[in-house]
Amino acid sequence: MKSRLAIIIPCYNEELVLKSTVDTLIKVLDDIIAKEKITSDSYIYLVDDGSKDSTWNIIEDLHNTYGERIKGTKFIRNYGNQKALIAGLLSVNEIGCDCVVSIDADLQQDENAIEVFVDEFHKGADIVSGIRNDRKTDSFFKKYTALCFYKLMNILGVKIPPNHSDFRLVSKRGLDILSKYEEEGLFLRGFFHEIGLKTSYVHFNVKPRALGSSKFNFFSLTSLALNGITAFSIVPLRIIAACGVITMLGSFLLALEVIAEKYLFHSTPSGFATLVILLAFFGGLQIFCLGIIGEYLGQIFNEVKARPRYIKDIELF
Ligand code: UDP
Ligand code: MG
């Protein structure tokens, strides 16, 4: 069985690594083509996520060198890695492919796993998810925040395996389902898990970034995590409601105690300090809860406007 494979790469300011990444991936494609697992018109699709360096010029050069094997598009501005990935997935579905693999421009993920992904696809998997063997290459901060994020998502009912990554294969069937989802803030890791297609998992080793630096910072990671939570779980809203009920019950019991003290034991209820602490605690809790509700409101606000997810500037076929 031979399939047409597309490889998509989101690129943001990747001038230092892109050429060598594409050269390596072309070799990987040639190798899998030679083994007759994929067709010779398999290709690479690069999404330039509004880079400010010479990334797009490099993509054009690569297109001139490799012809139709290198396709791509350039966003009008930076929209973030998730949107670049979505654009890649939807574009290759329009161009045509049987399956698509997404991989980072810095090639931190092991490119040799692509062949294993294709084998799994031929065995019947619609989604093949890459799972990192470890997080040795991540900073201390990223490692622990990522672990907390996956733990929290699991508690909230979104059972994504930890050390999941956006290195995955998706079949044409998965892409067709994706094209029906019009959510602006789609969180791909949650989405591919939720649709329930047959998934297999492949472990891979992560290499350190060869050149350049990570394109994520504290704010983009926080925003990605908050979006992931609010797009996939309403459990935080239910927790707020539960907190409300528990507080009400607690204050009812407290009231009973105060009445008993006054009428049964004839002692005056004291507790100025308790009052101040309770006021400050519940004031803080209320603002925190409002913040959570605000996150969901923001999510609704973004979705209701139904703006285009991204705007393409140029496209190369
Ligand atoms: N990326 C992107 N847009 C952004 C940030 C990142 O397209 O706004 C791409 C980036 O070029 C790379 C991939 O997303 O191909 C993963 O980024 P990076 O390697 O910096 O992330 P890390 O490995 O640190 O998680
Ligand atoms: Mg990286």
Tab-separated table of C-alpha atoms and ligand atoms in Angstrom:
chain	number	residue	atom	x	y	z
A	1	MET	CA	0.000	0.000	0.000
A	2	LYS	CA	1.320	3.417	-1.003
A	3	SER	CA	0.024	6.699	0.376
A	4	ARG	CA	0.603	10.320	-0.518
A	5	LEU	CA	2.278	11.883	2.527
A	6	ALA	CA	2.443	15.597	3.296
A	7	ILE	CA	4.756	16.980	5.968
A	8	ILE	CA	3.779	20.338	7.437
A	9	ILE	CA	6.147	22.647	9.278
A	10	PRO	CA	5.059	25.802	11.117
A	11	CYS	CA	7.879	28.351	10.896
A	12	TYR	CA	8.337	31.531	12.866
A	13	ASN	CA	11.711	33.265	12.456
A	14	GLU	CA	13.440	29.999	11.589
A	15	GLU	CA	16.064	31.282	9.100
A	16	LEU	CA	18.872	29.590	11.027
A	17	VAL	CA	17.524	26.052	10.838
A	18	LEU	CA	14.988	25.845	8.021
A	19	LYS	CA	17.239	24.911	5.106
A	20	SER	CA	18.961	22.052	6.876
A	21	THR	CA	15.614	20.843	8.280
A	22	VAL	CA	14.065	20.699	4.806
A	23	ASP	CA	17.155	18.997	3.310
A	24	THR	CA	16.944	16.346	6.039
A	25	LEU	CA	13.204	15.835	5.562
A	26	ILE	CA	13.584	15.506	1.781
A	27	LYS	CA	16.056	12.670	2.466
A	28	VAL	CA	13.547	11.091	4.857
A	29	LEU	CA	10.835	11.333	2.164
A	30	ASP	CA	13.170	9.846	-0.483
A	31	ASP	CA	13.982	6.992	1.839
A	32	ILE	CA	10.319	6.145	2.528
A	33	ILE	CA	9.509	6.553	-1.196
A	34	ALA	CA	12.313	4.080	-2.029
A	35	LYS	CA	10.741	1.597	0.392
A	36	GLU	CA	7.494	2.000	-1.580
A	37	LYS	CA	5.470	3.071	1.429
A	38	ILE	CA	4.583	6.534	0.077
A	39	THR	CA	4.098	7.940	-3.420
A	40	SER	CA	6.724	10.015	-5.205
A	41	ASP	CA	4.443	13.083	-5.217
A	42	SER	CA	4.596	13.286	-1.410
A	43	TYR	CA	5.602	16.805	-0.372
A	44	ILE	CA	6.509	19.283	2.362
A	45	TYR	CA	4.210	22.219	3.178
A	46	LEU	CA	5.768	25.141	5.056
A	47	VAL	CA	3.657	27.715	6.875
A	48	ASP	CA	5.500	30.967	7.509
A	49	ASP	CA	3.712	32.366	10.561
A	50	GLY	CA	4.480	36.028	9.794
A	51	SER	CA	8.249	35.747	10.311
A	52	LYS	CA	10.232	38.969	10.514
A	53	ASP	CA	13.498	37.427	9.315
A	54	SER	CA	14.328	35.869	5.931
A	55	THR	CA	12.305	32.672	6.510
A	56	TRP	CA	10.024	33.329	3.522
A	57	ASN	CA	12.955	33.973	1.152
A	58	ILE	CA	14.415	30.640	2.231
A	59	ILE	CA	11.076	28.934	1.547
A	60	GLU	CA	11.015	30.475	-1.943
A	61	ASP	CA	14.592	29.317	-2.582
A	62	LEU	CA	13.709	25.815	-1.410
A	63	HIS	CA	10.699	25.824	-3.748
A	64	ASN	CA	12.980	26.810	-6.635
A	65	THR	CA	15.416	24.022	-5.740
A	66	TYR	CA	12.967	21.208	-5.060
A	67	GLY	CA	10.010	22.336	-7.213
A	68	GLU	CA	6.600	20.944	-6.346
A	69	ARG	CA	7.990	18.928	-3.462
A	70	ILE	CA	8.097	22.168	-1.474
A	71	LYS	CA	4.846	24.051	-1.121
A	72	GLY	CA	3.964	26.718	1.377
A	73	THR	CA	2.136	29.781	2.477
A	74	LYS	CA	2.949	32.980	4.300
A	75	PHE	CA	0.645	34.567	6.883
A	76	ILE	CA	0.099	38.287	6.781
A	77	ARG	CA	1.224	38.480	10.443
A	78	ASN	CA	2.125	36.193	13.347
A	79	TYR	CA	-0.902	34.178	14.509
A	80	GLY	CA	0.833	31.599	16.700
A	81	ASN	CA	1.865	27.987	16.247
A	82	GLN	CA	-1.638	26.436	16.600
A	83	LYS	CA	-3.074	28.532	13.780
A	84	ALA	CA	-0.028	27.822	11.607
A	85	LEU	CA	-0.590	24.103	12.176
A	86	ILE	CA	-4.317	24.363	11.418
A	87	ALA	CA	-3.544	26.293	8.210
A	88	GLY	CA	-1.083	23.580	7.196
A	89	LEU	CA	-3.558	20.776	7.894
A	90	LEU	CA	-6.422	22.428	6.019
A	91	SER	CA	-4.217	23.442	3.083
A	92	VAL	CA	-2.763	19.978	2.489
A	93	ASN	CA	-6.273	18.558	2.677
A	94	GLU	CA	-7.253	20.883	-0.175
A	95	ILE	CA	-4.096	20.161	-2.190
A	96	GLY	CA	-4.537	16.435	-1.621
A	97	CYS	CA	-2.868	13.789	0.562
A	98	ASP	CA	-3.713	10.509	2.285
A	99	CYS	CA	-1.977	11.447	5.520
A	100	VAL	CA	-0.044	14.355	6.965
A	101	VAL	CA	2.693	14.606	9.590
A	102	SER	CA	3.365	17.847	11.475
A	103	ILE	CA	6.863	18.503	12.790
A	104	ASP	CA	8.687	21.541	14.202
A	105	ALA	CA	11.051	23.604	12.087
A	106	ASP	CA	13.913	23.080	14.532
A	107	LEU	CA	13.593	19.289	14.005
A	108	GLN	CA	13.771	18.645	17.743
A	109	GLN	CA	11.543	15.647	17.138
A	110	ASP	CA	13.127	12.530	15.736
A	111	GLU	CA	12.469	12.613	11.983
A	112	ASN	CA	13.073	8.844	11.739
A	113	ALA	CA	9.796	8.309	13.607
A	114	ILE	CA	7.920	9.551	10.497
A	115	GLU	CA	8.353	6.162	8.840
A	116	VAL	CA	6.987	4.443	11.963
A	117	PHE	CA	4.008	6.849	11.861
A	118	VAL	CA	3.323	5.826	8.254
A	119	ASP	CA	3.559	2.129	9.206
A	120	GLU	CA	1.006	2.692	11.977
A	121	PHE	CA	-1.246	4.503	9.499
A	122	HIS	CA	-1.018	1.536	7.125
A	123	LYS	CA	-1.986	-0.727	10.012
A	124	GLY	CA	-5.223	1.250	10.336
A	125	ALA	CA	-4.591	4.169	12.718
A	126	ASP	CA	-6.199	7.485	11.771
A	127	ILE	CA	-4.117	9.446	14.256
A	128	VAL	CA	-0.573	8.574	15.262
A	129	SER	CA	0.538	10.693	18.197
A	130	GLY	CA	4.154	11.278	19.042
A	131	ILE	CA	4.902	10.967	22.760
A	132	ARG	CA	8.175	12.400	24.064
A	133	ASN	CA	10.348	9.924	25.899
A	134	ASP	CA	11.401	12.661	28.322
A	135	ARG	CA	11.544	16.404	28.751
A	136	LYS	CA	15.313	16.663	29.211
A	137	THR	CA	15.596	19.423	26.609
A	138	ASP	CA	12.944	21.622	28.259
A	139	SER	CA	13.770	24.332	30.745
A	140	PHE	CA	12.941	23.631	34.408
A	141	PHE	CA	10.015	26.051	34.183
A	142	LYS	CA	8.579	24.537	30.998
A	143	LYS	CA	8.964	20.973	32.216
A	144	TYR	CA	6.990	21.535	35.413
A	145	THR	CA	4.343	23.861	33.992
A	146	ALA	CA	3.725	21.336	31.194
A	147	LEU	CA	3.372	18.503	33.728
A	148	CYS	CA	0.928	20.584	35.803
A	149	PHE	CA	-1.028	21.443	32.675
A	150	TYR	CA	-1.517	17.799	31.659
A	151	LYS	CA	-2.401	16.814	35.249
A	152	LEU	CA	-4.957	19.629	35.406
A	153	MET	CA	-6.421	18.708	32.000
A	154	ASN	CA	-6.794	15.104	33.194
A	155	ILE	CA	-8.551	16.204	36.379
A	156	LEU	CA	-10.825	18.380	34.244
A	157	GLY	CA	-11.815	15.403	32.144
A	158	VAL	CA	-9.644	15.938	29.043
A	159	LYS	CA	-7.567	12.779	29.153
A	160	ILE	CA	-4.612	13.814	26.962
A	161	PRO	CA	-1.577	11.608	27.637
A	162	PRO	CA	1.248	13.601	29.276
A	163	ASN	CA	4.282	14.440	27.118
A	164	HIS	CA	1.994	14.646	24.131
A	165	SER	CA	3.276	16.820	21.310
A	166	ASP	CA	2.145	18.335	18.056
A	167	PHE	CA	4.353	15.766	16.259
A	168	ARG	CA	1.633	13.534	14.858
A	169	LEU	CA	0.191	11.894	11.781
A	170	VAL	CA	-3.397	12.586	10.762
A	171	SER	CA	-5.271	10.652	8.083
A	172	LYS	CA	-7.402	12.236	5.371
A	173	ARG	CA	-10.398	11.177	7.439
A	174	GLY	CA	-9.136	13.181	10.424
A	175	LEU	CA	-8.532	16.185	8.160
A	176	ASP	CA	-12.069	16.004	6.783
A	177	ILE	CA	-13.426	16.095	10.340
A	178	LEU	CA	-11.115	19.015	11.205
A	179	SER	CA	-12.425	21.017	8.259
A	180	LYS	CA	-15.929	20.854	9.758
A	181	TYR	CA	-14.795	22.508	13.014
A	182	GLU	CA	-15.041	26.251	12.691
A	183	GLU	CA	-13.887	27.138	16.215
A	184	GLU	CA	-11.427	29.994	16.068
A	185	GLY	CA	-9.406	28.950	19.099
A	186	LEU	CA	-9.183	25.243	18.300
A	187	PHE	CA	-6.660	23.461	20.551
A	188	LEU	CA	-5.320	20.650	18.371
A	189	ARG	CA	-4.086	18.309	21.113
A	190	GLY	CA	-7.534	18.341	22.708
A	191	PHE	CA	-9.307	18.144	19.367
A	192	PHE	CA	-7.512	15.072	17.986
A	193	HIS	CA	-8.021	13.358	21.290
A	194	GLU	CA	-11.711	14.222	21.484
A	195	ILE	CA	-12.878	13.161	18.027
A	196	GLY	CA	-12.231	9.557	18.979
A	197	LEU	CA	-10.602	8.240	15.799
A	198	LYS	CA	-8.398	5.166	16.096
A	199	THR	CA	-5.162	6.461	17.622
A	200	SER	CA	-1.817	4.831	18.145
A	201	TYR	CA	1.112	6.210	20.099
A	202	VAL	CA	4.748	6.247	19.085
A	203	HIS	CA	7.503	7.247	21.502
A	204	PHE	CA	10.318	9.407	20.206
A	205	ASN	CA	13.455	11.106	21.510
A	206	VAL	CA	13.666	14.868	21.701
A	207	LYS	CA	16.883	16.550	20.568
A	208	PRO	CA	18.042	19.937	21.798
A	209	ARG	CA	17.275	22.859	19.449
A	210	ALA	CA	20.267	23.071	17.060
A	211	LEU	CA	20.203	26.834	16.465
A	212	GLY	CA	18.074	29.827	17.405
A	213	SER	CA	15.862	29.952	20.479
A	214	SER	CA	12.413	28.733	21.499
A	215	LYS	CA	9.640	30.824	19.949
A	216	PHE	CA	7.432	30.407	23.005
A	217	ASN	CA	7.577	32.656	26.043
A	218	PHE	CA	5.762	32.723	29.377
A	219	PHE	CA	2.796	34.633	27.947
A	220	SER	CA	2.291	32.528	24.820
A	221	LEU	CA	2.519	29.318	26.870
A	222	THR	CA	0.026	30.624	29.451
A	223	SER	CA	-2.335	31.701	26.719
A	224	LEU	CA	-2.047	28.288	25.013
A	225	ALA	CA	-2.780	26.518	28.311
A	226	LEU	CA	-5.745	28.745	29.224
A	227	ASN	CA	-7.159	28.338	25.737
A	228	GLY	CA	-6.724	24.566	25.979
A	229	ILE	CA	-8.629	24.459	29.256
A	230	THR	CA	-11.475	26.818	28.418
A	231	ALA	CA	-11.964	25.324	24.951
A	232	PHE	CA	-12.315	21.780	26.273
A	233	SER	CA	-13.678	21.789	29.781
A	234	ILE	CA	-16.423	23.559	31.709
A	235	VAL	CA	-15.432	21.803	34.937
A	236	PRO	CA	-13.850	25.036	36.359
A	237	LEU	CA	-17.272	26.707	36.082
A	238	ARG	CA	-18.872	23.807	37.955
A	239	ILE	CA	-16.165	24.013	40.639
A	240	ILE	CA	-17.111	27.674	41.129
A	241	ALA	CA	-20.758	26.714	41.559
A	242	ALA	CA	-19.757	23.967	44.010
A	243	CYS	CA	-17.624	26.482	45.991
A	244	GLY	CA	-20.697	28.720	46.205
A	245	VAL	CA	-22.848	25.927	47.622
A	246	ILE	CA	-20.172	24.855	50.125
A	247	THR	CA	-19.679	28.464	51.306
A	248	MET	CA	-23.431	28.884	51.739
A	249	LEU	CA	-23.674	25.714	53.816
A	250	GLY	CA	-20.668	26.787	55.882
A	251	SER	CA	-22.129	30.213	56.621
A	252	PHE	CA	-25.453	28.599	57.561
A	253	LEU	CA	-23.668	26.398	60.116
A	254	LEU	CA	-21.732	29.403	61.404
A	255	ALA	CA	-24.995	31.326	61.837
A	256	LEU	CA	-26.444	28.412	63.849
A	257	GLU	CA	-23.373	28.434	66.059
A	258	VAL	CA	-23.619	32.211	66.664
A	259	ILE	CA	-27.331	31.942	67.564
A	260	ALA	CA	-26.633	29.044	69.915
A	261	GLU	CA	-23.834	30.973	71.624
A	262	LYS	CA	-26.080	33.960	72.144
A	263	TYR	CA	-29.251	32.263	73.381
A	264	LEU	CA	-28.015	29.042	74.968
A	265	PHE	CA	-24.748	30.154	76.526
A	266	HIS	CA	-25.552	33.882	76.797
A	267	SER	CA	-22.091	34.813	75.618
A	268	THR	CA	-21.537	37.604	73.054
A	269	PRO	CA	-20.026	36.207	69.858
A	270	SER	CA	-16.562	37.731	69.377
A	271	GLY	CA	-14.185	37.546	66.476
A	272	PHE	CA	-13.166	40.745	64.731
A	273	ALA	CA	-10.009	39.072	63.398
A	274	THR	CA	-12.049	36.128	62.065
A	275	LEU	CA	-14.317	38.586	60.300
A	276	VAL	CA	-11.434	40.394	58.580
A	277	ILE	CA	-9.794	37.129	57.492
A	278	LEU	CA	-13.069	35.735	56.164
A	279	LEU	CA	-13.812	38.989	54.319
A	280	ALA	CA	-10.382	39.041	52.698
A	281	PHE	CA	-10.552	35.336	51.833
A	282	PHE	CA	-13.968	35.481	50.238
A	283	GLY	CA	-13.159	38.785	48.501
A	284	GLY	CA	-10.146	37.099	46.893
A	285	LEU	CA	-12.114	33.962	46.055
A	286	GLN	CA	-14.833	36.010	44.369
A	287	ILE	CA	-12.367	37.902	42.193
A	288	PHE	CA	-10.602	34.643	41.274
A	289	CYS	CA	-13.948	33.105	40.298
A	290	LEU	CA	-14.851	36.183	38.279
A	291	GLY	CA	-11.491	35.794	36.510
A	292	ILE	CA	-12.328	32.202	35.562
A	293	ILE	CA	-15.763	33.215	34.323
A	294	GLY	CA	-14.032	36.053	32.445
A	295	GLU	CA	-11.806	33.526	30.646
A	296	TYR	CA	-14.890	31.706	29.371
A	297	LEU	CA	-16.549	34.980	28.461
A	298	GLY	CA	-13.430	35.908	26.483
A	299	GLN	CA	-13.574	32.549	24.723
A	300	ILE	CA	-17.229	33.161	23.797
A	301	PHE	CA	-16.406	36.728	22.724
A	302	ASN	CA	-13.700	35.476	20.358
A	303	GLU	CA	-15.867	32.719	18.931
A	304	VAL	CA	-18.974	34.832	18.482
A	305	LYS	CA	-17.121	37.361	16.332
A	306	ALA	CA	-16.325	34.477	13.963
A	307	ARG	CA	-13.334	36.286	12.477
A	308	PRO	CA	-11.130	34.373	10.060
A	309	ARG	CA	-8.541	32.277	11.934
A	310	TYR	CA	-5.693	33.662	9.853
A	311	ILE	CA	-5.085	35.492	6.593
A	312	LYS	CA	-2.702	34.119	4.003
A	313	ASP	CA	-0.522	36.613	2.172
A	314	ILE	CA	1.081	34.418	-0.509
A	315	GLU	CA	0.849	30.741	-1.430
A	316	LEU	CA	3.370	28.574	-3.282
A	317	PHE	CA	2.353	25.328	-5.013
B	1	UDP	N1	6.033	28.598	15.851
B	1	UDP	C1	5.130	29.257	15.037
B	1	UDP	N2	4.563	30.417	15.479
B	1	UDP	C2	4.826	30.952	16.714
B	1	UDP	C3	5.726	30.233	17.555
B	1	UDP	C4	6.298	29.069	17.099
B	1	UDP	O1	4.842	28.817	13.922
B	1	UDP	O2	4.288	31.995	17.031
B	1	UDP	C5	6.665	27.353	15.368
B	1	UDP	C6	8.182	27.330	15.410
B	1	UDP	O3	8.745	27.934	14.266
B	1	UDP	C7	8.484	25.853	15.487
B	1	UDP	C8	7.309	25.313	16.283
B	1	UDP	O4	6.261	26.305	16.221
B	1	UDP	O5	8.486	25.223	14.218
B	1	UDP	C9	7.671	25.030	17.725
B	1	UDP	O6	8.320	26.151	18.274
B	1	UDP	P1	9.610	26.068	19.194
B	1	UDP	O7	10.562	25.052	18.653
B	1	UDP	O8	10.134	27.434	19.378
B	1	UDP	O9	8.933	25.544	20.537
B	1	UDP	P2	9.563	24.615	21.671
B	1	UDP	O10	10.347	23.531	20.999
B	1	UDP	O11	10.394	25.509	22.479
B	1	UDP	O12	8.344	24.111	22.374
B	2	MG	MG	11.525	23.508	19.430
